[in-house]
């Protein structure tokens, strides 16, 4: 174990679980920080824009068309031939199954051709470990994972070891942003558009609910907020900017309240952990107003807020490669038979395959 901890791994990572075709090369050793040698992300936003959301069939086809060139570019920018990487990592789930299959199959082919081990990465674990890639923080820490498909509060005790404190009982927060954007006739993807519009609005002009605020536990709910926004927007009494600001503020209030509750649970479970890290990861963590509110909460509660830079919060392959580094270090390699999974909750696998 001790000798493994000192070994530096160089890993090629592939990400294809949603609408980004991405490949990256990362070098490092746990607990980080790691070195990003290349990080190539090709967004499919233009392909999906006309449909107002990601179309799985179009996404899978676009991944097939570009993955080879993206991998070549990632290796070229890193200045490494495939022979010089220690392992090939790819998202094996959760995500849109067609896209996951493209990335995982490509990784298997590269692993086989290059004689390299394969690491089948859980996309959520990759988001969860990104703060170690960027800042080298130690376990345990509290994680708020806020993305298009997920909204969870977890204690991260180690690679593959998570303790769930709260989750959404309906929509994920990114999904709520995307649906709110549709209601306000903003183009896909909605999160950044709502954030920009909210900056010009006044949240106090519009009253929206704060679902589950103050409730026991640390679960979330956003469906009622979205419905309330739809009803108020239909009355056409308020400016879009005020509606966007009110929506974002309601989300912030809920995220802060639920995170505060989870901080209490974390402090109870890990009393020896002084000034623990509070990591905010996933695409929605790119939202500045949300980041500022959560940083202020962390300061008040004795936690150290860690929010990766926006390009590493939204989907990327550097986080997949880093999760690969962490798993290589523990000898957690996968067989070439590793199956793609549409659903793969973080708490389903404790350590390794
Ligand atoms: O993590 P991510 O890139 O993909 C998933 O794994 O889901 O997250 C994408 C989500 C989308 O719902 C997008 O609208 C949201 O993150 N998002 C934002 C912002 N940037 C991206 N939501 C709010 N504010 C933002 N600035
Ligand atoms: Zn993601």
Coordinates of C-alpha atoms and ligand atoms in Angstrom, one line a residue:
X1 CA 0.0 0.0 0.0
X2 CA 2.8 2.4 1.0
X3 CA 4.8 1.8 -2.2
X4 CA 1.6 2.2 -4.3
X5 CA 0.8 5.5 -2.7
X6 CA 4.1 6.9 -4.0
X7 CA 3.7 5.8 -7.6
X8 CA 2.8 8.4 -10.2
X9 CA 0.3 7.3 -12.8
X10 CA -0.4 8.9 -16.2
X11 CA -3.9 8.1 -17.4
X12 CA -5.8 8.8 -20.6
X13 CA -9.5 9.5 -19.7
X14 CA -12.6 9.4 -22.0
X15 CA -16.0 11.0 -21.2
X16 CA -19.0 10.5 -23.4
X17 CA -22.0 10.1 -21.0
X18 CA -24.0 13.1 -22.1
X19 CA -23.4 15.7 -24.8
X20 CA -19.6 16.3 -24.4
X21 CA -17.1 14.2 -26.3
X22 CA -14.0 14.6 -24.2
X23 CA -10.5 13.1 -23.7
X24 CA -7.7 14.1 -21.4
X25 CA -4.4 13.0 -20.0
X26 CA -3.7 13.5 -16.3
X27 CA -0.6 12.6 -14.3
X28 CA -0.4 12.4 -10.5
X29 CA -0.6 10.5 -7.3
X30 CA -3.2 10.5 -4.5
X31 CA -4.3 12.7 -2.8
X32 CA -3.3 15.1 -5.6
X33 CA -3.2 17.7 -6.9
X34 CA -2.6 16.2 -10.3
X35 CA -1.2 17.6 -13.4
X36 CA -3.5 18.1 -16.4
X37 CA -1.4 17.4 -19.5
X38 CA -4.3 17.9 -21.9
X39 CA -8.0 18.4 -21.6
X40 CA -10.0 18.3 -24.8
X41 CA -13.8 18.9 -24.7
X42 CA -16.0 19.0 -27.8
X43 CA -19.5 20.2 -26.9
X44 CA -22.5 19.0 -29.0
X45 CA -24.6 22.0 -28.0
X46 CA -25.2 23.0 -31.6
X47 CA -26.4 19.5 -32.6
X48 CA -29.0 19.6 -29.8
X49 CA -30.0 23.2 -29.7
X50 CA -32.9 22.9 -32.1
X51 CA -34.5 20.3 -29.9
X52 CA -34.2 22.2 -26.6
X53 CA -32.3 19.4 -24.9
X54 CA -30.0 16.4 -25.5
X55 CA -31.3 13.9 -27.9
X56 CA -29.7 10.5 -27.0
X57 CA -29.6 9.1 -30.5
X58 CA -28.0 12.3 -31.9
X59 CA -25.5 12.3 -29.0
X60 CA -24.4 8.7 -29.5
X61 CA -23.8 9.3 -33.2
X62 CA -21.9 12.5 -32.6
X63 CA -19.7 10.7 -30.1
X64 CA -18.9 8.0 -32.6
X65 CA -18.0 10.6 -35.2
X66 CA -15.6 12.5 -33.1
X67 CA -14.1 10.3 -30.3
X68 CA -11.1 9.0 -32.3
X69 CA -10.0 12.6 -33.3
X70 CA -10.5 13.9 -29.8
X71 CA -8.4 11.1 -28.3
X72 CA -5.7 11.7 -30.8
X73 CA -5.8 15.4 -30.0
X74 CA -5.6 14.7 -26.2
X75 CA -2.5 12.5 -26.7
X76 CA -0.9 15.0 -29.1
X77 CA -1.4 17.9 -26.7
X78 CA 0.0 15.9 -23.9
X79 CA 3.0 15.1 -26.1
X80 CA 2.6 11.4 -25.3
X81 CA 2.1 8.3 -27.5
X82 CA -0.5 5.8 -26.2
X83 CA 2.4 3.5 -25.2
X84 CA 3.5 6.0 -22.5
X85 CA 0.2 6.1 -20.5
X86 CA -0.2 3.7 -17.6
X87 CA -3.9 3.0 -18.1
X88 CA -7.0 4.0 -20.1
X89 CA -10.1 5.2 -18.1
X90 CA -13.6 5.8 -19.4
X91 CA -16.9 6.7 -18.0
X92 CA -18.9 3.4 -17.7
X93 CA -22.0 5.1 -16.3
X94 CA -24.3 6.6 -15.2
X95 CA -25.4 8.4 -18.4
X96 CA -27.1 8.0 -21.8
X97 CA -26.3 4.4 -22.6
X98 CA -25.5 5.0 -26.3
X99 CA -22.8 7.5 -25.5
X100 CA -21.4 5.5 -22.6
X101 CA -21.1 2.5 -24.9
X102 CA -19.1 4.6 -27.4
X103 CA -16.6 5.9 -24.8
X104 CA -16.2 2.5 -23.0
X105 CA -15.8 0.5 -26.2
X106 CA -13.2 3.0 -27.5
X107 CA -11.3 2.8 -24.2
X108 CA -11.4 -1.0 -24.4
X109 CA -10.0 -1.0 -27.9
X110 CA -7.2 1.4 -26.9
X111 CA -6.4 -0.7 -23.8
X112 CA -6.3 -3.8 -25.8
X113 CA -4.2 -2.3 -28.6
X114 CA -1.8 -0.6 -26.2
X115 CA -1.6 -3.5 -23.7
X116 CA -2.8 -1.1 -21.0
X117 CA -5.2 -1.8 -18.1
X118 CA -8.7 -0.4 -18.3
X119 CA -10.4 1.6 -15.5
X120 CA -14.3 1.8 -15.8
X121 CA -15.1 5.0 -14.0
X122 CA -18.3 6.1 -12.3
X123 CA -19.0 9.6 -13.7
X124 CA -20.3 10.7 -10.3
X125 CA -17.3 9.5 -8.5
X126 CA -15.2 11.5 -11.0
X127 CA -17.1 14.7 -10.2
X128 CA -16.7 13.8 -6.5
X129 CA -12.9 13.4 -6.7
X130 CA -12.2 16.5 -8.9
X131 CA -11.3 18.6 -5.8
X132 CA -8.4 16.2 -5.1
X133 CA -7.2 16.7 -8.7
X134 CA -7.3 20.5 -8.3
X135 CA -6.4 20.9 -4.6
X136 CA -5.2 17.6 -3.2
X137 CA -7.7 17.6 -0.3
X138 CA -7.7 14.6 2.0
X139 CA -10.6 12.3 3.0
X140 CA -13.2 12.6 4.5
X141 CA -15.0 15.6 3.1
X142 CA -18.5 16.7 2.5
X143 CA -19.7 16.8 -1.1
X144 CA -22.6 18.6 -2.7
X145 CA -23.0 17.1 -6.2
X146 CA -25.2 19.3 -8.3
X147 CA -25.5 18.5 -12.0
X148 CA -28.0 18.0 -14.7
X149 CA -28.9 14.5 -13.5
X150 CA -28.0 14.6 -9.8
X151 CA -28.4 16.4 -6.6
X152 CA -26.9 14.8 -3.6
X153 CA -25.1 15.5 -0.3
X154 CA -22.6 12.8 0.6
X155 CA -19.6 12.2 2.9
X156 CA -16.7 11.1 0.7
X157 CA -14.7 8.7 2.9
X158 CA -12.4 7.3 0.2
X159 CA -12.4 6.1 -3.4
X160 CA -15.6 4.2 -3.8
X161 CA -16.7 4.9 -0.2
X162 CA -19.6 7.3 0.1
X163 CA -22.2 8.0 2.8
X164 CA -25.4 9.5 1.5
X165 CA -27.0 12.3 3.6
X166 CA -29.5 13.7 1.2
X167 CA -30.8 13.4 -2.4
X168 CA -33.5 14.9 -4.5
X169 CA -36.9 13.4 -4.3
X170 CA -37.9 14.6 -7.8
X171 CA -35.8 16.8 -10.2
X172 CA -32.0 17.3 -10.1
X173 CA -31.0 21.0 -9.6
X174 CA -29.5 21.3 -13.1
X175 CA -32.6 19.8 -14.6
X176 CA -34.7 22.4 -12.7
X177 CA -32.5 25.1 -14.2
X178 CA -32.9 23.7 -17.7
X179 CA -36.7 23.4 -17.2
X180 CA -37.0 26.9 -15.8
X181 CA -35.0 28.2 -18.8
X182 CA -37.6 26.6 -21.1
X183 CA -40.4 28.2 -19.2
X184 CA -38.6 31.6 -19.7
X185 CA -38.1 30.8 -23.4
X186 CA -34.3 30.8 -22.9
X187 CA -32.2 28.5 -25.2
X188 CA -30.6 25.2 -24.2
X189 CA -28.5 24.7 -22.0
X190 CA -30.5 26.7 -19.5
X191 CA -28.3 27.0 -16.4
X192 CA -25.8 29.6 -17.7
X193 CA -28.6 31.5 -19.4
X194 CA -30.6 31.8 -16.2
X195 CA -27.6 32.9 -14.3
X196 CA -26.8 35.7 -16.8
X197 CA -30.4 36.9 -16.9
X198 CA -30.7 36.7 -13.1
X199 CA -27.9 39.3 -12.8
X200 CA -30.2 41.9 -14.3
X201 CA -33.2 41.1 -12.1
X202 CA -34.5 41.6 -8.6
X203 CA -35.4 38.4 -6.8
X204 CA -37.5 40.2 -4.2
X205 CA -40.2 41.1 -6.8
X206 CA -41.4 37.6 -7.2
X207 CA -42.5 35.2 -4.4
X208 CA -41.5 31.6 -5.1
X209 CA -41.6 28.6 -2.7
X210 CA -38.6 27.0 -1.0
X211 CA -39.4 23.3 -1.0
X212 CA -38.3 21.2 2.1
X213 CA -36.7 24.3 3.7
X214 CA -36.0 23.5 7.4
X215 CA -37.3 20.0 7.1
X216 CA -35.6 17.1 8.9
X217 CA -32.8 15.4 6.9
X218 CA -31.0 16.8 3.9
X219 CA -33.2 15.8 1.0
X220 CA -34.1 18.2 -1.8
X221 CA -37.2 18.9 -4.0
X222 CA -37.4 21.2 -7.0
X223 CA -40.5 20.1 -8.8
X224 CA -42.8 22.4 -6.9
X225 CA -40.5 25.3 -7.5
X226 CA -40.6 24.7 -11.3
X227 CA -44.4 24.4 -11.3
X228 CA -44.8 27.6 -9.3
X229 CA -42.5 29.4 -11.7
X230 CA -44.5 28.1 -14.7
X231 CA -47.8 29.4 -13.1
X232 CA -46.3 32.8 -12.2
X233 CA -44.6 33.2 -15.6
X234 CA -47.9 32.4 -17.4
X235 CA -49.5 35.5 -15.8
X236 CA -47.0 37.7 -17.7
X237 CA -46.8 40.2 -14.8
X238 CA -43.1 40.0 -14.2
X239 CA -40.0 40.6 -16.3
X240 CA -38.0 37.6 -17.3
X241 CA -34.9 38.9 -15.4
X242 CA -36.9 39.1 -12.1
X243 CA -38.3 35.6 -12.6
X244 CA -34.8 34.2 -13.3
X245 CA -33.4 36.0 -10.2
X246 CA -36.3 34.8 -8.0
X247 CA -35.9 31.2 -9.3
X248 CA -32.1 31.2 -8.7
X249 CA -32.5 32.7 -5.3
X250 CA -35.1 30.0 -4.3
X251 CA -32.6 27.4 -5.5
X252 CA -29.8 29.0 -3.5
X253 CA -31.9 29.2 -0.3
X254 CA -32.7 25.5 -0.6
X255 CA -29.1 24.4 -1.4
X256 CA -27.8 26.5 1.6
X257 CA -30.5 25.1 4.0
X258 CA -30.0 21.5 3.0
X259 CA -26.1 21.8 3.0
X260 CA -26.3 23.3 6.5
X261 CA -28.2 20.2 7.6
X262 CA -25.7 17.9 6.0
X263 CA -22.8 19.8 7.7
X264 CA -24.4 19.0 11.0
X265 CA -24.6 15.3 10.1
X266 CA -21.0 15.3 8.8
X267 CA -19.7 16.9 12.0
X268 CA -21.6 14.3 14.1
X269 CA -20.1 11.4 12.0
X270 CA -16.6 12.7 11.8
X271 CA -16.0 14.7 15.0
X272 CA -12.2 14.4 14.7
X273 CA -12.2 16.2 11.3
X274 CA -11.1 19.8 12.0
X275 CA -12.2 22.4 9.5
X276 CA -13.3 19.8 7.0
X277 CA -13.6 20.5 3.3
X278 CA -17.0 21.2 1.7
X279 CA -16.7 20.4 -2.0
X280 CA -19.3 21.6 -4.5
X281 CA -19.1 19.7 -7.8
X282 CA -21.1 19.1 -11.0
X283 CA -22.2 21.5 -13.7
X284 CA -24.3 23.7 -11.5
X285 CA -21.3 24.5 -9.3
X286 CA -20.2 26.7 -12.2
X287 CA -22.9 29.1 -11.1
X288 CA -21.2 32.1 -9.3
X289 CA -24.1 33.2 -7.2
X290 CA -24.6 29.6 -5.9
X291 CA -20.8 29.3 -5.3
X292 CA -20.7 32.5 -3.3
X293 CA -23.7 31.6 -1.1
X294 CA -22.3 28.1 -0.4
X295 CA -18.8 29.6 0.4
X296 CA -20.4 32.0 2.9
X297 CA -22.3 29.1 4.5
X298 CA -19.1 27.0 4.8
X299 CA -17.2 29.9 6.4
X300 CA -20.0 30.3 9.0
X301 CA -20.1 26.6 9.8
X302 CA -16.3 26.0 10.1
X303 CA -16.0 24.2 6.7
X304 CA -13.5 25.1 4.0
X305 CA -15.4 25.5 0.7
X306 CA -13.7 24.0 -2.4
X307 CA -15.2 24.6 -5.8
X308 CA -13.3 23.4 -8.8
X309 CA -12.9 25.9 -11.7
X310 CA -16.0 26.0 -14.0
X311 CA -14.3 24.0 -16.8
X312 CA -13.7 21.1 -14.4
X313 CA -17.2 21.4 -12.8
X314 CA -19.0 20.8 -16.0
X315 CA -18.5 17.5 -17.8
X316 CA -14.9 16.9 -18.8
X317 CA -12.4 14.0 -19.2
X318 CA -9.7 15.3 -16.9
X319 CA -11.9 14.3 -14.0
X320 CA -12.3 10.8 -15.5
X321 CA -8.6 10.5 -16.0
X322 CA -8.0 11.6 -12.4
X323 CA -10.5 9.1 -11.1
X324 CA -8.5 6.6 -13.1
X325 CA -5.3 7.7 -11.4
X326 CA -6.9 7.2 -8.0
X327 CA -8.2 3.8 -8.9
X328 CA -4.9 2.7 -10.4
X329 CA -3.2 3.6 -7.2
X330 CA -5.4 1.2 -5.3
X331 CA -5.1 -1.5 -7.9
X332 CA -8.7 -1.2 -8.9
X333 CA -8.5 -2.1 -12.5
X334 CA -11.4 -3.5 -14.5
X335 CA -11.8 -6.4 -16.9
X336 CA -12.4 -5.8 -20.6
X337 CA -15.8 -7.3 -20.0
X338 CA -16.8 -4.2 -17.9
X339 CA -20.4 -3.3 -18.8
X340 CA -21.8 0.2 -19.6
X341 CA -24.5 1.2 -17.1
X342 CA -27.3 3.7 -17.6
X343 CA -27.9 3.8 -13.8
X344 CA -25.1 3.5 -11.3
X345 CA -25.7 5.1 -7.9
X346 CA -22.5 6.1 -6.0
X347 CA -23.5 4.1 -3.0
X348 CA -24.0 0.8 -5.0
X349 CA -20.3 -0.2 -5.0
X350 CA -18.1 0.2 -2.0
X351 CA -14.7 -0.4 -3.5
X352 CA -13.6 -1.7 -6.8
X353 CA -15.5 -3.8 -9.3
Ligands
LIG1 O1 -22.2 18.1 -14.7 P1 -22.9 18.5 -15.9 O2 -22.0 19.1 -17.0 O3 -23.6 17.3 -16.6 C1 -24.2 16.3 -15.9 O4 -23.5 15.3 -15.5 O5 -25.4 16.4 -15.7 O6 -24.1 19.4 -15.6 C2 -24.9 20.0 -16.5 C3 -25.9 20.9 -15.9 C4 -27.0 21.4 -16.8 O7 -28.3 21.1 -16.2 C5 -26.7 22.9 -16.8 O8 -27.8 23.7 -17.1 C6 -26.1 23.1 -15.5 O9 -25.3 22.0 -15.2 N1 -25.3 24.3 -15.4 C7 -25.6 25.4 -14.7 C8 -24.6 26.4 -14.9 N2 -23.7 25.8 -15.8 C9 -24.1 24.6 -16.1 N3 -26.7 25.6 -13.9 C10 -26.7 26.9 -13.3 N4 -25.8 27.8 -13.5 C11 -24.8 27.7 -14.3 N5 -23.9 28.6 -14.5
LIG2 ZN1 -21.6 15.4 -15.0

